[in-house]
Amino acid sequence: QICLSLVKLLFYLAHSPLGSIVLLDFQPRQFVMVDGNLKVTDMDDASTEELSCKEDNDCTLDFPTKSFPLKCSMVGKCEGINEKKNLFNAYRYFFTYLLPHSAPPALRPLLSDILNATGDLRYGINETLRAFEKVLHLYKSGLYLQKRPLLLKDYISLKGFRTVEGEDYKCWPSYSHLGCLLSIHSAEEAAAICNSQSQCQSFIITQQRTWTGRPLASFQSSWTDLIPDTNAVVYIKRSASSGERL
């Protein structure tokens, strides 16, 4: 969410009515999240000036660990230097820390491609935004899910119930530090996740949604202490419930 919001912001800066705008003091502390969107807190160090040049050798974009040769345009400006400076800073301050984590395994290669392409400046901001929107579409639609055996049949579902909230086993990347709370596309995906975790005996799906509209599921090591909740469904492994009275 943070990276996509940043890319949308940089897309606007690259195509602003004032021309391509560069953030000269590009640091994480210069941004805040407001209603799920990344905002720049300080525009004092923003500029529309692009480096003047006479030849291509005048257009080297230097960073502490990398340098990129750019072209000198017919009007004597280094082509795309503001856009590329913003994009590489996004890569080194945000993408490298956030993109390799948290995504479903099937989407990680696509995020790795974005990471590598922006790190080498093979992608401009237009290509980067398209790549992010493709990943978002796959994530929201569930198209990233690979065909696998149907596992939900191995669970008993109880509508209108949930278990008592409390500390349980933890997993990564959980939305709660008290247990294992993950976003899912469907109950079938939740069943696959539960089967992959040795501690998991049940999971609960409520009406809670993430910013992409995906429901949240709480994975638990037991299914006792059920309480009524009209907005929840608890799924219990048949093997865990055998010999017990529901």
Short mmCIF file of C-alpha atoms in Angstrom, two decimals:
data_model
loop_
_atom_site.label_atom_id
_atom_site.label_comp_id
_atom_site.label_asym_id
_atom_site.label_seq_id
_atom_site.Cartn_x
_atom_site.Cartn_y
_atom_site.Cartn_z
CA GLN A 1 0.00 0.00 0.00
CA ILE A 2 2.81 2.41 0.91
CA CYS A 3 4.85 1.65 -2.21
CA LEU A 4 1.87 1.86 -4.57
CA SER A 5 0.77 5.17 -3.01
CA LEU A 6 4.32 6.52 -3.39
CA VAL A 7 4.44 5.49 -7.06
CA LYS A 8 1.13 7.25 -7.73
CA LEU A 9 2.53 10.37 -6.08
CA LEU A 10 5.73 10.22 -8.17
CA PHE A 11 3.64 9.67 -11.31
CA TYR A 12 1.79 12.91 -10.56
CA LEU A 13 5.07 14.77 -9.92
CA ALA A 14 6.52 13.50 -13.20
CA HIS A 15 3.48 14.75 -15.17
CA SER A 16 2.50 17.81 -13.14
CA PRO A 17 1.21 20.99 -14.87
CA LEU A 18 4.43 22.70 -13.73
CA GLY A 19 6.61 20.11 -15.41
CA SER A 20 8.58 17.24 -13.90
CA ILE A 21 9.10 17.92 -10.19
CA VAL A 22 12.03 16.48 -8.22
CA LEU A 23 12.10 16.11 -4.43
CA LEU A 24 15.60 17.24 -3.51
CA ASP A 25 15.32 16.13 0.13
CA PHE A 26 13.86 12.68 -0.46
CA GLN A 27 13.74 11.01 2.96
CA PRO A 28 11.11 8.75 4.59
CA ARG A 29 10.57 11.44 7.26
CA GLN A 30 9.24 13.76 4.54
CA PHE A 31 6.16 11.57 4.01
CA VAL A 32 3.07 10.74 6.06
CA MET A 33 0.11 8.42 5.48
CA VAL A 34 -3.26 10.19 5.39
CA ASP A 35 -6.37 8.03 4.91
CA GLY A 36 -4.24 5.33 3.29
CA ASN A 37 -2.46 7.71 0.89
CA LEU A 38 1.14 8.88 1.08
CA LYS A 39 1.57 12.67 1.26
CA VAL A 40 4.63 14.89 1.11
CA THR A 41 4.92 17.00 4.25
CA ASP A 42 7.45 19.54 2.95
CA MET A 43 7.63 20.91 -0.61
CA ASP A 44 10.27 23.56 0.16
CA ASP A 45 12.95 21.41 -1.47
CA ALA A 46 10.94 20.52 -4.58
CA SER A 47 12.16 21.82 -7.94
CA THR A 48 11.10 21.81 -11.58
CA GLU A 49 14.60 22.69 -12.79
CA GLU A 50 16.28 19.99 -14.86
CA LEU A 51 20.05 19.82 -15.22
CA SER A 52 21.37 21.74 -18.22
CA CYS A 53 23.82 20.01 -20.53
CA LYS A 54 25.80 20.31 -23.74
CA GLU A 55 26.48 16.60 -24.26
CA ASP A 56 25.56 13.23 -22.78
CA ASN A 57 28.64 13.24 -20.54
CA ASP A 58 27.10 16.16 -18.64
CA CYS A 59 24.16 13.97 -17.61
CA THR A 60 25.41 11.45 -15.09
CA LEU A 61 22.95 10.81 -12.26
CA ASP A 62 25.06 10.03 -9.19
CA PHE A 63 24.03 8.23 -6.02
CA PRO A 64 26.28 6.95 -3.21
CA THR A 65 26.34 3.39 -4.57
CA LYS A 66 25.39 3.79 -8.24
CA SER A 67 25.68 6.13 -11.21
CA PHE A 68 23.45 6.26 -14.28
CA PRO A 69 24.33 7.82 -17.66
CA LEU A 70 21.47 9.87 -19.16
CA LYS A 71 20.93 11.56 -22.50
CA CYS A 72 21.27 15.28 -23.23
CA SER A 73 18.15 16.44 -25.07
CA MET A 74 17.97 18.75 -28.09
CA VAL A 75 16.97 21.62 -25.80
CA GLY A 76 20.03 21.18 -23.59
CA LYS A 77 18.41 19.39 -20.65
CA CYS A 78 19.21 15.98 -19.15
CA GLU A 79 16.26 13.83 -20.22
CA GLY A 80 14.07 12.59 -17.40
CA ILE A 81 16.59 13.34 -14.68
CA ASN A 82 13.99 14.57 -12.16
CA GLU A 83 11.73 11.56 -12.67
CA LYS A 84 14.63 9.11 -12.46
CA LYS A 85 16.05 10.74 -9.34
CA ASN A 86 12.70 10.43 -7.57
CA LEU A 87 12.26 6.82 -8.70
CA PHE A 88 15.68 5.64 -7.58
CA ASN A 89 15.20 7.31 -4.21
CA ALA A 90 11.87 5.49 -3.90
CA TYR A 91 13.75 2.27 -4.65
CA ARG A 92 16.49 2.77 -2.08
CA TYR A 93 14.39 4.26 0.74
CA PHE A 94 11.12 2.34 0.35
CA PHE A 95 11.07 -0.51 -2.17
CA THR A 96 14.16 -2.34 -0.86
CA TYR A 97 12.71 -2.45 2.66
CA LEU A 98 9.03 -3.09 1.92
CA LEU A 99 8.61 -5.01 -1.34
CA PRO A 100 10.47 -8.27 -0.49
CA HIS A 101 8.20 -8.94 2.48
CA SER A 102 4.57 -9.85 3.17
CA ALA A 103 3.38 -10.74 -0.34
CA PRO A 104 1.95 -14.20 -1.16
CA PRO A 105 4.69 -16.46 -2.61
CA ALA A 106 3.15 -16.41 -6.12
CA LEU A 107 3.44 -12.61 -6.31
CA ARG A 108 6.99 -12.27 -4.97
CA PRO A 109 8.68 -12.82 -8.38
CA LEU A 110 6.64 -9.91 -9.83
CA LEU A 111 7.63 -7.64 -6.96
CA SER A 112 11.24 -8.78 -7.35
CA ASP A 113 11.07 -7.74 -11.02
CA ILE A 114 9.85 -4.28 -10.00
CA LEU A 115 12.61 -4.04 -7.41
CA ASN A 116 15.33 -4.99 -9.90
CA ALA A 117 13.97 -2.82 -12.73
CA THR A 118 13.71 0.33 -10.59
CA GLY A 119 17.07 -0.37 -8.95
CA ASP A 120 18.67 -0.38 -12.41
CA LEU A 121 16.39 2.42 -13.68
CA ARG A 122 15.22 0.18 -16.52
CA TYR A 123 11.66 1.22 -15.63
CA GLY A 124 10.42 4.79 -15.76
CA ILE A 125 7.55 5.93 -13.56
CA ASN A 126 4.91 4.95 -16.18
CA GLU A 127 6.16 1.36 -16.39
CA THR A 128 6.55 1.15 -12.61
CA LEU A 129 2.95 2.26 -12.02
CA ARG A 130 1.64 -0.26 -14.59
CA ALA A 131 3.64 -3.05 -12.93
CA PHE A 132 2.27 -2.19 -9.48
CA GLU A 133 -1.31 -2.02 -10.77
CA LYS A 134 -0.89 -5.45 -12.37
CA VAL A 135 0.24 -6.93 -9.04
CA LEU A 136 -2.64 -5.20 -7.25
CA HIS A 137 -5.16 -6.63 -9.74
CA LEU A 138 -3.80 -10.16 -9.30
CA TYR A 139 -3.85 -9.74 -5.52
CA LYS A 140 -7.40 -8.38 -5.27
CA SER A 141 -8.88 -10.79 -7.82
CA GLY A 142 -7.21 -13.93 -6.45
CA LEU A 143 -5.82 -14.75 -9.90
CA TYR A 144 -2.41 -15.34 -8.30
CA LEU A 145 -3.74 -18.44 -6.55
CA GLN A 146 -2.42 -21.60 -8.12
CA LYS A 147 -4.71 -24.54 -8.71
CA ARG A 148 -4.47 -26.87 -5.76
CA PRO A 149 -6.54 -29.60 -4.09
CA LEU A 150 -9.69 -28.29 -2.43
CA LEU A 151 -9.02 -28.34 1.29
CA LEU A 152 -12.08 -26.61 2.73
CA LYS A 153 -13.96 -29.94 2.67
CA ASP A 154 -11.70 -31.03 5.55
CA TYR A 155 -13.23 -28.34 7.79
CA ILE A 156 -16.52 -27.97 9.64
CA SER A 157 -17.99 -24.47 9.44
CA LEU A 158 -20.05 -22.85 12.16
CA LYS A 159 -21.75 -19.60 11.15
CA GLY A 160 -22.48 -17.02 13.79
CA PHE A 161 -19.65 -18.01 16.11
CA ARG A 162 -16.07 -17.10 16.89
CA THR A 163 -13.60 -18.07 19.58
CA VAL A 164 -12.75 -15.92 22.58
CA GLU A 165 -10.01 -13.44 21.68
CA GLY A 166 -6.67 -14.05 23.33
CA GLU A 167 -3.00 -14.53 22.67
CA ASP A 168 -2.23 -17.49 20.39
CA TYR A 169 0.59 -18.64 18.15
CA LYS A 170 2.15 -15.97 15.93
CA CYS A 171 2.91 -15.96 12.23
CA TRP A 172 4.39 -13.64 9.61
CA PRO A 173 3.11 -11.25 8.35
CA SER A 174 0.35 -10.91 10.94
CA TYR A 175 -1.93 -7.88 11.28
CA SER A 176 -1.95 -8.54 15.04
CA HIS A 177 1.02 -8.96 17.38
CA LEU A 178 -1.09 -11.22 19.63
CA GLY A 179 -1.63 -14.02 17.12
CA CYS A 180 -1.86 -14.97 13.46
CA LEU A 181 -4.18 -12.59 11.60
CA LEU A 182 -3.80 -12.66 7.81
CA SER A 183 -5.66 -11.32 4.80
CA ILE A 184 -7.14 -13.93 2.48
CA HIS A 185 -8.95 -14.06 -0.85
CA SER A 186 -11.36 -16.78 0.21
CA ALA A 187 -12.09 -19.44 2.82
CA GLU A 188 -10.38 -21.94 0.52
CA GLU A 189 -7.14 -19.97 0.67
CA ALA A 190 -7.50 -19.76 4.45
CA ALA A 191 -7.83 -23.55 4.62
CA ALA A 192 -4.61 -23.91 2.62
CA ILE A 193 -2.83 -21.53 4.99
CA CYS A 194 -4.13 -23.38 8.04
CA ASN A 195 -2.99 -26.71 6.60
CA SER A 196 0.49 -25.28 6.07
CA GLN A 197 0.85 -24.29 9.74
CA SER A 198 1.40 -27.15 12.16
CA GLN A 199 -0.19 -25.27 15.09
CA CYS A 200 -3.38 -24.35 13.25
CA GLN A 201 -6.55 -26.22 14.21
CA SER A 202 -9.16 -23.62 13.25
CA PHE A 203 -9.63 -20.21 11.67
CA ILE A 204 -12.24 -17.48 11.91
CA ILE A 205 -13.34 -15.14 9.13
CA THR A 206 -15.08 -11.91 10.16
CA GLN A 207 -16.37 -8.83 8.33
CA GLN A 208 -13.05 -7.04 8.79
CA ARG A 209 -11.47 -5.96 5.50
CA THR A 210 -8.05 -4.66 4.47
CA TRP A 211 -7.47 -1.63 2.23
CA THR A 212 -7.83 -3.90 -0.83
CA GLY A 213 -11.18 -5.25 0.37
CA ARG A 214 -9.78 -8.66 1.31
CA PRO A 215 -11.22 -10.26 4.47
CA LEU A 216 -9.07 -10.98 7.51
CA ALA A 217 -8.82 -14.46 8.98
CA SER A 218 -7.59 -15.35 12.45
CA PHE A 219 -5.72 -18.67 12.63
CA GLN A 220 -5.76 -20.46 15.98
CA SER A 221 -4.34 -23.52 17.68
CA SER A 222 -7.68 -24.49 19.27
CA TRP A 223 -11.40 -24.03 18.72
CA THR A 224 -12.79 -24.18 22.25
CA ASP A 225 -14.68 -21.39 24.03
CA LEU A 226 -16.96 -20.48 21.13
CA ILE A 227 -19.10 -17.38 21.60
CA PRO A 228 -21.90 -15.99 19.39
CA ASP A 229 -20.93 -13.49 16.69
CA THR A 230 -23.37 -12.91 13.82
CA ASN A 231 -20.59 -11.44 11.65
CA ALA A 232 -18.19 -14.37 11.91
CA VAL A 233 -17.72 -17.93 10.69
CA VAL A 234 -15.41 -20.37 12.43
CA TYR A 235 -13.84 -23.26 10.47
CA ILE A 236 -12.58 -26.25 12.45
CA LYS A 237 -10.45 -29.09 11.15
CA ARG A 238 -12.46 -32.29 11.10
CA SER A 239 -9.50 -34.11 12.56
CA ALA A 240 -9.40 -31.66 15.47
CA SER A 241 -13.13 -31.97 16.14
CA SER A 242 -13.32 -35.76 15.93
CA GLY A 243 -14.42 -37.24 19.19
CA GLU A 244 -15.61 -33.84 20.43
CA ARG A 245 -19.12 -32.52 20.59
CA LEU A 246 -19.74 -29.30 18.69
#
